[in-house]
Short mmCIF file of C-alpha atoms in Angstrom, two decimals:
data_model
loop_
_atom_site.label_atom_id
_atom_site.label_comp_id
_atom_site.label_asym_id
_atom_site.label_seq_id
_atom_site.Cartn_x
_atom_site.Cartn_y
_atom_site.Cartn_z
CA MET A 1 -7.87 -12.35 6.41
CA GLY A 2 -10.33 -14.33 4.35
CA LEU A 3 -7.70 -16.96 3.68
CA ILE A 4 -6.98 -17.74 7.33
CA LEU A 5 -10.35 -17.23 9.02
CA SER A 6 -13.52 -19.27 8.73
CA HIS A 7 -16.67 -17.57 7.45
CA THR A 8 -17.94 -17.09 10.99
CA GLU A 9 -14.65 -15.70 12.30
CA LEU A 10 -14.34 -13.40 9.29
CA GLY A 11 -17.85 -12.11 9.91
CA LEU A 12 -17.02 -11.36 13.55
CA TYR A 13 -13.83 -9.58 12.46
CA VAL A 14 -15.78 -7.42 10.00
CA VAL A 15 -18.25 -6.50 12.74
CA ALA A 16 -15.38 -5.50 15.01
CA LEU A 17 -13.72 -3.53 12.23
CA ALA A 18 -16.91 -1.52 11.70
CA PHE A 19 -16.47 0.01 15.16
CA GLU A 20 -12.68 0.44 14.79
CA THR A 21 -13.24 3.03 12.10
CA GLY A 22 -14.60 5.59 14.60
CA PRO A 23 -11.35 6.81 16.16
CA VAL A 24 -9.54 6.58 12.81
CA LEU A 25 -12.07 8.90 11.13
CA VAL A 26 -11.79 11.46 13.92
CA MET A 27 -7.99 11.48 13.66
CA LEU A 28 -8.19 11.80 9.87
CA ALA A 29 -10.47 14.82 10.31
CA LEU A 30 -7.89 16.40 12.61
CA THR A 31 -5.15 15.58 10.10
CA SER A 32 -7.02 17.41 7.35
CA VAL A 33 -6.90 20.55 9.51
CA CYS A 34 -3.48 20.19 11.14
CA ALA A 35 -1.33 19.19 8.17
CA PRO A 36 -2.07 22.27 6.02
CA THR A 37 -1.81 24.50 9.08
CA VAL A 38 1.64 23.22 10.00
CA ALA A 39 2.71 23.64 6.37
CA SER A 40 1.82 27.32 6.56
CA ILE A 41 4.10 27.94 9.56
CA ALA A 42 7.56 29.11 8.48
CA ASP A 43 9.46 28.72 11.76
CA PRO A 44 10.55 25.09 12.42
CA ALA A 45 10.32 25.56 16.20
CA ALA A 46 6.76 26.85 15.83
CA GLN A 47 5.96 23.89 13.57
CA ARG A 48 7.18 21.44 16.22
CA ALA A 49 5.19 23.24 18.92
CA HIS A 50 2.08 23.13 16.73
CA CYS A 51 2.57 19.38 16.17
CA ARG A 52 3.08 18.67 19.87
CA ARG A 53 -0.02 20.68 20.79
CA TRP A 54 -2.20 18.88 18.25
CA LEU A 55 -0.85 15.46 19.17
CA VAL A 56 -1.88 16.12 22.78
CA ILE A 57 -5.27 17.47 21.69
CA GLY A 58 -5.71 14.59 19.24
CA SER A 59 -4.83 12.05 21.93
CA GLY A 60 -7.43 13.51 24.26
CA ILE A 61 -10.12 13.61 21.60
CA GLY A 62 -9.19 10.10 20.46
CA LEU A 63 -9.39 8.74 24.00
CA ALA A 64 -12.82 10.33 24.42
CA VAL A 65 -14.01 8.75 21.16
CA VAL A 66 -12.62 5.35 22.18
CA ALA A 67 -14.31 5.60 25.59
CA ALA A 68 -17.63 6.54 23.98
CA ILE A 69 -17.43 3.66 21.51
CA GLN A 70 -16.46 1.24 24.29
CA LEU A 71 -19.62 2.27 26.14
CA VAL A 72 -21.90 1.53 23.19
CA ILE A 73 -20.31 -1.73 22.04
CA ASP A 74 -22.36 -4.00 24.32
CA PRO A 75 -25.75 -2.33 23.86
CA GLY A 76 -25.17 -1.43 20.20
CA LEU A 77 -23.62 -4.54 18.71
CA GLU A 78 -26.63 -6.87 18.90
CA PRO A 79 -29.25 -4.46 17.48
CA ALA A 80 -26.90 -3.46 14.67
CA PHE A 81 -25.60 -6.89 13.68
CA GLY A 82 -27.81 -9.48 15.37
CA SER A 83 -27.34 -11.81 18.32
CA GLU A 84 -24.71 -13.87 16.46
CA ALA A 85 -22.36 -10.86 16.63
CA ALA A 86 -22.15 -10.93 20.44
CA ALA A 87 -19.01 -13.05 20.13
CA ALA A 88 -17.31 -10.10 18.40
CA VAL A 89 -17.32 -7.91 21.55
CA PRO A 90 -13.76 -8.78 22.71
CA ALA A 91 -12.26 -8.27 19.25
CA THR A 92 -14.23 -5.05 18.86
CA ARG A 93 -12.83 -3.65 22.10
CA ILE A 94 -9.28 -4.46 20.99
CA LEU A 95 -9.70 -3.05 17.47
CA VAL A 96 -11.32 0.17 18.70
CA THR A 97 -8.30 0.76 20.94
CA ALA A 98 -5.95 -0.11 18.07
CA GLY A 99 -7.88 2.37 15.94
CA LEU A 100 -6.76 5.16 18.25
CA PHE A 101 -3.11 4.27 17.64
CA LEU A 102 -3.67 3.97 13.89
CA GLY A 103 -5.36 7.37 13.87
CA LEU A 104 -2.57 8.97 15.88
CA ARG A 105 -0.04 7.48 13.48
CA ARG A 106 -1.90 9.05 10.57
CA LEU A 107 -2.11 12.39 12.39
CA THR A 108 1.64 12.29 13.05
CA ALA A 109 2.44 11.32 9.47
CA GLY A 110 0.20 14.06 8.07
CA MET A 111 1.84 16.72 10.19
CA LEU A 112 5.32 15.49 9.27
CA GLN A 113 4.36 15.72 5.62
CA GLY A 114 3.09 19.24 6.27
CA MET A 115 6.48 20.06 7.77
CA GLY A 116 8.11 18.94 4.53
CA ARG A 117 9.45 15.68 5.99
CA PRO A 118 7.79 12.94 3.92
CA LEU A 119 10.47 10.35 4.69
CA SER A 120 10.00 10.90 8.43
CA ALA A 121 6.26 10.49 7.87
CA THR A 122 6.90 7.12 6.22
CA TRP A 123 9.01 5.96 9.15
CA ALA A 124 6.43 7.27 11.63
CA GLY A 125 3.80 5.15 9.92
CA SER A 126 5.77 1.93 9.83
CA PRO A 127 5.32 0.68 13.43
CA GLY A 128 1.57 1.28 13.51
CA SER A 129 0.81 -0.29 10.17
CA GLY A 130 0.27 -3.70 11.75
CA SER A 131 -2.19 -2.47 14.39
CA SER A 132 -5.13 -2.70 12.05
CA SER A 133 -5.95 -3.58 8.50
CA SER A 134 -7.35 -0.15 7.60
#
């Protein structure tokens, strides 16, 4: 990014990226619980049911995190990064939403690895890899 953005634009991107990490971290925390749990389930049908349940739960939690972050972007950006960072609000909103998809991709990939399907996990991660630079 540093090669194609000016110093100012790169700074605004970094500010936006700081907020994007929120939903990703929450999904990674869920992954650290769900992946070993799905690996301990012997029945493939039960594994799939476990994955579906946690993808729904993870989506709900992720949406709540994104909504909470969206609410604090305007009042929190300026005190945290200064008045010059106000221009980063639109990019921050986009990257926070993209962070949800990146986190869900990582949750899906972790559970597929737990199911013993590492190649499927690689393919599951491919489409979302461009959503963010994390």
